[in-house]
Amino acid sequence: NDPAITPAVTAVADDIAEMEIRGAAAIADAAAAAIGEQAQASEADTPEEFRAEIRAAARRLHETRPTAVSLPNALRYVLQGMEGNTVAELRDSIVATVVEFRRELDQAQDNLGQIGANRLRDGDTIMTHCHSTDALSCVRHALNDGKDISAIVKETRPRKQGHITARQLRDWDVPVTLIVDNAARRYLNDADHVLVGADSIAADGSVINKIGTSGLAVNARERGVPIMVAAQTLKLHPGTMTGHTVEIEMRDEREVLPDAEREAVGDVRVENPAFDVTPPRYVDAIVTERGQFPPESIVTLMRELFGDQQNGEPWDE
Ligand code: RUB
């Protein structure tokens, strides 16, 4: 018998896969909450059965999208907090760990926002790509500190997450100029910072973020505009310390070429990578809740946080 996964877990997994829930921090938060729901709804009779259900739920959530390491990091955190000898004890430990995880995530985002805000001066213009809650936390803190900030917001094809960023910034009364991605180089002349988030940070300081980030960073460097990456330590990818590369998600071609436009274009191959890798030499600072780092020194923080790599994942059977 396969362990029972609750409909709540399946629904969250589908929402992550379909990008109803998206962005590395939101994905981590939702996945942790879903494990909590699994624990609460479980009808397992034995501790073994309960553990098997939690592992199955974690696997189901894990297999949704491959690039944001915040997802496995969140699942690892929650499953490692599972302890006890009875179903009730196991359940309580999971529920308490989920609450703690979600609180820490919010706190980390808030702390990094304060640190990142210090890089922004009154009157600065930022250029954004995609929608990152860690990056926006830096803007929110700068605004709270009384600074005037303006934004040039890249649309971010094909899913146009730039619209979410634009809406959020407008709600904070930030003047926003929305541009197509191809206009970025032209408008870099008007920008004081490029400010983006990350889905994963590798041990060599490479930044894995929404497709187009690397081209933006190269152009920004050429124009002399500093590139700031806002990424709480949940985005640090432990596997890269032992030489693993980060898998880049390839998404459905219909995001690029919808069925209605397909006939006019004809029989062409469409590729739709969701993320790319920005080499560390194009990044000026990685802002975390533990301080800001030049990308080349992020490995020191990773060693401190992750220590020696353990074998296997807590959701493996
Ligand atoms: C989202 C994206 C964001 C990071 C960071 O991609 O690339 O920049 O996830 O976001 P997608 P946050 O829309 O494909 O999920 O700072 O909110 O974690």
CSV table of C-alpha atoms and ligand atoms in Angstrom, one decimal:
chain,number,residue,atom,x,y,z
A,1,ASN,CA,0.0,0.0,0.0
A,2,ASP,CA,1.3,3.5,-0.9
A,3,PRO,CA,1.3,5.8,2.1
A,4,ALA,CA,-1.7,8.1,2.1
A,5,ILE,CA,-1.0,11.7,0.9
A,6,THR,CA,-3.7,14.2,1.9
A,7,PRO,CA,-5.5,16.2,-0.8
A,8,ALA,CA,-4.0,19.4,0.7
A,9,VAL,CA,-0.5,18.2,-0.1
A,10,THR,CA,-1.5,17.2,-3.7
A,11,ALA,CA,-3.1,20.6,-4.2
A,12,VAL,CA,-0.1,22.5,-3.0
A,13,ALA,CA,2.2,20.3,-5.2
A,14,ASP,CA,0.0,21.0,-8.2
A,15,ASP,CA,0.0,24.7,-7.4
A,16,ILE,CA,3.8,24.8,-7.3
A,17,ALA,CA,4.1,22.9,-10.5
A,18,GLU,CA,1.6,25.2,-12.3
A,19,MET,CA,3.2,28.3,-10.7
A,20,GLU,CA,0.1,29.3,-8.8
A,21,ILE,CA,2.5,29.3,-6.0
A,22,ARG,CA,5.9,30.6,-7.2
A,23,GLY,CA,9.1,32.3,-6.1
A,24,ALA,CA,11.6,30.4,-4.0
A,25,ALA,CA,10.5,31.7,-0.6
A,26,ALA,CA,6.8,31.2,-1.2
A,27,ILE,CA,7.4,27.7,-2.5
A,28,ALA,CA,9.4,26.8,0.7
A,29,ASP,CA,6.7,28.3,2.9
A,30,ALA,CA,3.9,26.5,1.2
A,31,ALA,CA,5.7,23.2,1.1
A,32,ALA,CA,6.5,23.4,4.9
A,33,ALA,CA,2.9,24.3,5.6
A,34,ALA,CA,1.7,21.3,3.5
A,35,ILE,CA,3.8,18.9,5.5
A,36,GLY,CA,2.1,20.4,8.6
A,37,GLU,CA,-1.3,19.7,7.1
A,38,GLN,CA,-0.3,16.2,6.3
A,39,ALA,CA,0.8,15.6,9.9
A,40,GLN,CA,-2.5,17.0,11.2
A,41,ALA,CA,-4.7,15.1,8.8
A,42,SER,CA,-2.9,11.8,9.1
A,43,GLU,CA,-4.9,8.8,10.1
A,44,ALA,CA,-1.8,6.7,10.6
A,45,ASP,CA,-2.1,4.0,13.3
A,46,THR,CA,1.6,3.4,13.9
A,47,PRO,CA,4.6,5.7,14.1
A,48,GLU,CA,6.1,3.8,11.1
A,49,GLU,CA,3.0,4.5,9.0
A,50,PHE,CA,3.1,8.1,10.0
A,51,ARG,CA,6.7,8.5,9.1
A,52,ALA,CA,6.1,6.8,5.8
A,53,GLU,CA,3.3,9.3,5.0
A,54,ILE,CA,5.4,12.3,5.8
A,55,ARG,CA,8.2,11.0,3.6
A,56,ALA,CA,5.8,10.3,0.8
A,57,ALA,CA,4.3,13.8,1.1
A,58,ALA,CA,7.8,15.4,1.0
A,59,ARG,CA,8.7,13.4,-2.1
A,60,ARG,CA,5.5,14.5,-3.8
A,61,LEU,CA,6.3,18.2,-3.0
A,62,HIS,CA,10.0,17.8,-3.9
A,63,GLU,CA,9.3,16.5,-7.4
A,64,THR,CA,7.4,19.6,-8.5
A,65,ARG,CA,10.1,22.0,-9.6
A,66,PRO,CA,13.9,21.3,-9.5
A,67,THR,CA,15.7,24.6,-9.4
A,68,ALA,CA,14.8,26.5,-6.2
A,69,VAL,CA,16.8,24.8,-3.4
A,70,SER,CA,14.6,26.5,-0.8
A,71,LEU,CA,12.2,23.6,-1.5
A,72,PRO,CA,14.4,20.7,-0.4
A,73,ASN,CA,16.0,22.9,2.3
A,74,ALA,CA,12.5,23.5,3.7
A,75,LEU,CA,11.6,19.8,3.6
A,76,ARG,CA,14.8,18.8,5.2
A,77,TYR,CA,14.3,21.3,8.0
A,78,VAL,CA,10.8,20.1,8.7
A,79,LEU,CA,11.6,16.3,8.4
A,80,GLN,CA,14.7,16.6,10.6
A,81,GLY,CA,12.4,18.1,13.3
A,82,MET,CA,10.3,15.0,13.4
A,83,GLU,CA,10.8,13.2,16.7
A,84,GLY,CA,8.9,11.0,19.2
A,85,ASN,CA,7.8,7.5,19.8
A,86,THR,CA,4.1,7.8,19.2
A,87,VAL,CA,2.0,9.2,16.4
A,88,ALA,CA,0.9,12.0,18.6
A,89,GLU,CA,4.4,13.0,19.5
A,90,LEU,CA,5.6,12.8,15.9
A,91,ARG,CA,2.6,14.9,14.8
A,92,ASP,CA,3.2,17.6,17.5
A,93,SER,CA,6.9,17.8,16.6
A,94,ILE,CA,6.2,18.3,12.9
A,95,VAL,CA,3.5,21.0,13.6
A,96,ALA,CA,5.9,22.8,16.0
A,97,THR,CA,8.8,22.6,13.5
A,98,VAL,CA,6.6,24.0,10.7
A,99,VAL,CA,5.6,27.0,12.8
A,100,GLU,CA,9.3,27.6,13.7
A,101,PHE,CA,10.4,27.2,10.1
A,102,ARG,CA,7.8,29.7,8.8
A,103,ARG,CA,8.6,32.2,11.5
A,104,GLU,CA,12.4,32.0,10.7
A,105,LEU,CA,11.7,32.4,7.0
A,106,ASP,CA,9.8,35.7,7.6
A,107,GLN,CA,12.4,36.9,10.1
A,108,ALA,CA,15.2,36.1,7.6
A,109,GLN,CA,13.5,38.1,4.9
A,110,ASP,CA,13.0,41.0,7.2
A,111,ASN,CA,16.6,41.0,8.4
A,112,LEU,CA,18.1,40.8,5.0
A,113,GLY,CA,15.8,43.6,3.9
A,114,GLN,CA,17.3,45.9,6.5
A,115,ILE,CA,20.8,44.9,5.4
A,116,GLY,CA,20.1,45.3,1.8
A,117,ALA,CA,18.3,48.7,2.3
A,118,ASN,CA,21.6,50.1,3.5
A,119,ARG,CA,23.0,49.7,0.0
A,120,LEU,CA,20.2,51.9,-1.4
A,121,ARG,CA,20.5,55.7,-1.2
A,122,ASP,CA,17.8,58.3,-1.1
A,123,GLY,CA,16.8,59.0,-4.7
A,124,ASP,CA,18.2,55.8,-6.2
A,125,THR,CA,16.6,53.9,-9.1
A,126,ILE,CA,16.7,50.1,-9.1
A,127,MET,CA,16.2,47.8,-12.1
A,128,THR,CA,14.4,44.5,-11.2
A,129,HIS,CA,13.9,41.2,-13.0
A,130,CYS,CA,11.1,38.7,-12.2
A,131,HIS,CA,9.5,38.9,-8.8
A,132,SER,CA,11.5,38.3,-5.7
A,133,THR,CA,10.1,38.8,-2.2
A,134,ASP,CA,13.7,38.9,-0.8
A,135,ALA,CA,14.6,41.7,-3.2
A,136,LEU,CA,11.4,43.6,-2.4
A,137,SER,CA,12.1,43.3,1.3
A,138,CYS,CA,15.2,45.5,0.6
A,139,VAL,CA,13.0,48.1,-1.1
A,140,ARG,CA,10.4,48.1,1.6
A,141,HIS,CA,13.1,48.7,4.3
A,142,ALA,CA,14.6,51.5,2.3
A,143,LEU,CA,11.2,53.1,2.0
A,144,ASN,CA,10.6,52.7,5.7
A,145,ASP,CA,13.9,54.4,6.3
A,146,GLY,CA,12.5,57.4,4.5
A,147,LYS,CA,14.4,57.0,1.2
A,148,ASP,CA,12.8,57.8,-2.1
A,149,ILE,CA,13.3,54.8,-4.5
A,150,SER,CA,12.2,54.5,-8.2
A,151,ALA,CA,12.1,51.3,-10.2
A,152,ILE,CA,12.6,50.2,-13.7
A,153,VAL,CA,10.8,46.8,-13.8
A,154,LYS,CA,11.6,44.3,-16.5
A,155,GLU,CA,8.5,42.5,-17.8
A,156,THR,CA,10.2,39.0,-17.6
A,157,ARG,CA,9.0,36.9,-20.4
A,158,PRO,CA,7.4,34.4,-20.8
A,159,ARG,CA,5.4,34.5,-17.5
A,160,LYS,CA,5.6,38.3,-16.9
A,161,GLN,CA,6.3,38.1,-13.2
A,162,GLY,CA,7.4,41.8,-13.6
A,163,HIS,CA,3.8,42.6,-13.4
A,164,ILE,CA,3.6,41.3,-9.9
A,165,THR,CA,6.7,43.3,-8.9
A,166,ALA,CA,5.2,46.5,-10.6
A,167,ARG,CA,1.9,46.1,-8.7
A,168,GLN,CA,3.7,45.6,-5.4
A,169,LEU,CA,5.9,48.6,-5.9
A,170,ARG,CA,3.0,50.8,-6.9
A,171,ASP,CA,1.1,49.7,-3.8
A,172,TRP,CA,4.1,51.1,-1.9
A,173,ASP,CA,3.9,54.3,-4.0
A,174,VAL,CA,7.2,53.7,-5.7
A,175,PRO,CA,7.3,55.2,-9.2
A,176,VAL,CA,7.5,52.4,-11.7
A,177,THR,CA,8.6,52.2,-15.3
A,178,LEU,CA,7.7,48.9,-16.9
A,179,ILE,CA,9.9,47.9,-19.9
A,180,VAL,CA,10.2,44.8,-22.1
A,181,ASP,CA,13.2,42.7,-21.4
A,182,ASN,CA,14.9,43.7,-24.5
A,183,ALA,CA,15.0,47.4,-23.4
A,184,ALA,CA,17.1,46.6,-20.3
A,185,ARG,CA,20.4,47.7,-21.7
A,186,ARG,CA,19.1,51.0,-22.8
A,187,TYR,CA,17.5,51.8,-19.4
A,188,LEU,CA,20.5,50.7,-17.4
A,189,ASN,CA,21.8,54.2,-18.1
A,190,ASP,CA,19.1,55.4,-15.7
A,191,ALA,CA,19.6,52.7,-13.0
A,192,ASP,CA,21.8,52.9,-9.8
A,193,HIS,CA,21.4,49.2,-9.0
A,194,VAL,CA,20.3,46.0,-10.4
A,195,LEU,CA,18.4,44.2,-7.7
A,196,VAL,CA,17.3,40.6,-8.1
A,197,GLY,CA,16.6,37.5,-6.0
A,198,ALA,CA,17.8,33.9,-6.3
A,199,ASP,CA,16.4,30.4,-6.5
A,200,SER,CA,19.8,28.9,-5.6
A,201,ILE,CA,23.3,30.1,-4.8
A,202,ALA,CA,26.1,27.7,-5.6
A,203,ALA,CA,29.2,27.3,-3.5
A,204,ASP,CA,31.3,29.2,-6.0
A,205,GLY,CA,29.0,32.2,-5.7
A,206,SER,CA,27.1,31.6,-8.9
A,207,VAL,CA,23.6,32.9,-8.8
A,208,ILE,CA,20.8,30.8,-10.2
A,209,ASN,CA,17.7,33.0,-10.9
A,210,LYS,CA,15.0,33.7,-13.5
A,211,ILE,CA,16.2,33.3,-17.1
A,212,GLY,CA,17.6,36.6,-18.3
A,213,THR,CA,19.4,37.4,-15.0
A,214,SER,CA,22.8,36.5,-16.4
A,215,GLY,CA,22.4,38.7,-19.5
A,216,LEU,CA,21.2,41.6,-17.4
A,217,ALA,CA,24.2,41.2,-15.0
A,218,VAL,CA,26.7,41.2,-17.9
A,219,ASN,CA,25.1,44.3,-19.4
A,220,ALA,CA,25.0,46.0,-16.0
A,221,ARG,CA,28.6,45.3,-15.4
A,222,GLU,CA,29.5,46.8,-18.8
A,223,ARG,CA,27.5,49.9,-17.8
A,224,GLY,CA,29.1,50.0,-14.4
A,225,VAL,CA,25.8,49.4,-12.5
A,226,PRO,CA,26.3,47.3,-9.4
A,227,ILE,CA,24.4,44.0,-9.2
A,228,MET,CA,22.9,43.1,-5.8
A,229,VAL,CA,21.4,39.7,-5.1
A,230,ALA,CA,19.0,39.4,-2.2
A,231,ALA,CA,18.8,35.8,-1.0
A,232,GLN,CA,18.2,34.5,2.5
A,233,THR,CA,20.5,31.6,3.4
A,234,LEU,CA,17.6,29.2,2.6
A,235,LYS,CA,18.7,29.7,-1.0
A,236,LEU,CA,22.2,28.4,-0.4
A,237,HIS,CA,22.5,25.1,-2.2
A,238,PRO,CA,24.3,22.5,0.0
A,239,GLY,CA,24.8,20.0,-2.8
A,240,THR,CA,27.0,22.4,-4.8
A,241,MET,CA,29.6,22.1,-2.0
A,242,THR,CA,30.4,18.6,-3.2
A,243,GLY,CA,30.4,19.5,-6.9
A,244,HIS,CA,26.8,19.0,-7.9
A,245,THR,CA,25.3,21.4,-10.4
A,246,VAL,CA,21.9,23.0,-10.0
A,247,GLU,CA,19.3,21.6,-12.4
A,248,ILE,CA,17.7,24.2,-14.6
A,249,GLU,CA,14.0,23.6,-15.1
A,250,MET,CA,12.8,23.4,-18.7
A,251,ARG,CA,9.1,24.4,-18.9
A,252,ASP,CA,6.3,23.8,-21.3
A,253,GLU,CA,6.9,25.3,-24.8
A,254,ARG,CA,3.3,26.6,-24.8
A,255,GLU,CA,4.4,29.3,-22.3
A,256,VAL,CA,6.5,30.7,-25.2
A,257,LEU,CA,4.4,29.7,-28.1
A,258,PRO,CA,0.7,29.2,-27.2
A,259,ASP,CA,-1.3,26.8,-29.3
A,260,ALA,CA,-3.2,29.7,-31.0
A,261,GLU,CA,0.1,31.1,-32.4
A,262,ARG,CA,1.7,27.8,-33.2
A,263,GLU,CA,0.2,27.5,-36.7
A,264,ALA,CA,1.4,30.9,-37.9
A,265,VAL,CA,5.0,30.0,-36.8
A,266,GLY,CA,5.0,26.4,-38.1
A,267,ASP,CA,7.1,23.4,-37.2
A,268,VAL,CA,9.9,24.9,-35.1
A,269,ARG,CA,11.5,23.6,-31.9
A,270,VAL,CA,10.8,25.8,-28.8
A,271,GLU,CA,13.0,25.8,-25.8
A,272,ASN,CA,11.9,27.3,-22.5
A,273,PRO,CA,14.5,27.2,-19.7
A,274,ALA,CA,13.1,28.9,-16.6
A,275,PHE,CA,16.4,29.9,-15.0
A,276,ASP,CA,20.0,30.7,-15.8
A,277,VAL,CA,23.4,30.9,-14.0
A,278,THR,CA,25.1,34.2,-13.4
A,279,PRO,CA,28.8,33.7,-12.8
A,280,PRO,CA,30.1,35.2,-9.5
A,281,ARG,CA,32.3,37.8,-11.3
A,282,TYR,CA,29.2,39.6,-12.4
A,283,VAL,CA,27.7,39.9,-9.0
A,284,ASP,CA,28.7,42.6,-6.5
A,285,ALA,CA,27.0,41.5,-3.4
A,286,ILE,CA,24.9,38.7,-2.1
A,287,VAL,CA,22.7,40.0,0.7
A,288,THR,CA,21.5,37.5,3.3
A,289,GLU,CA,20.1,37.7,6.8
A,290,ARG,CA,23.6,36.9,8.0
A,291,GLY,CA,25.1,39.9,6.3
A,292,GLN,CA,26.3,40.7,2.8
A,293,PHE,CA,29.0,38.8,1.1
A,294,PRO,CA,31.0,39.1,-2.1
A,295,PRO,CA,30.0,36.0,-4.0
A,296,GLU,CA,33.4,34.4,-3.8
A,297,SER,CA,33.2,34.2,0.0
A,298,ILE,CA,29.7,32.7,0.3
A,299,VAL,CA,31.3,29.3,0.6
A,300,THR,CA,32.6,30.2,4.1
A,301,LEU,CA,29.0,30.8,5.2
A,302,MET,CA,27.9,27.6,3.6
A,303,ARG,CA,30.5,25.6,5.5
A,304,GLU,CA,29.4,27.2,8.7
A,305,LEU,CA,25.7,26.5,8.0
A,306,PHE,CA,25.9,23.0,6.5
A,307,GLY,CA,29.1,21.5,7.9
A,308,ASP,CA,29.9,18.2,6.5
A,309,GLN,CA,27.5,16.8,3.9
A,310,GLN,CA,25.3,14.0,5.1
A,311,ASN,CA,24.4,11.2,2.9
A,312,GLY,CA,20.8,10.6,1.8
A,313,GLU,CA,17.7,12.7,2.3
A,314,PRO,CA,15.2,12.4,5.1
A,315,TRP,CA,12.4,11.7,2.6
A,316,ASP,CA,14.3,8.8,0.9
A,317,GLU,CA,12.8,5.4,1.7
B,1,RUB,C1,11.1,33.2,-9.4
B,1,RUB,C2,12.5,33.8,-9.3
B,1,RUB,C3,12.8,34.7,-8.1
B,1,RUB,C4,13.4,33.8,-7.0
B,1,RUB,C5,13.5,34.5,-5.7
B,1,RUB,O1,10.9,32.3,-10.5
B,1,RUB,O2,13.3,33.6,-10.2
B,1,RUB,O3,13.7,35.7,-8.4
B,1,RUB,O4,12.6,32.7,-6.8
B,1,RUB,O5,12.2,34.9,-5.2
B,1,RUB,P1,9.5,31.6,-10.7
B,1,RUB,P2,11.9,35.1,-3.6
B,1,RUB,O6,8.5,32.7,-11.0
B,1,RUB,O7,9.7,30.8,-12.0
B,1,RUB,O8,9.2,30.8,-9.5
B,1,RUB,O9,12.9,36.2,-3.2
B,1,RUB,O10,10.5,35.5,-3.5
B,1,RUB,O11,12.2,33.8,-2.9
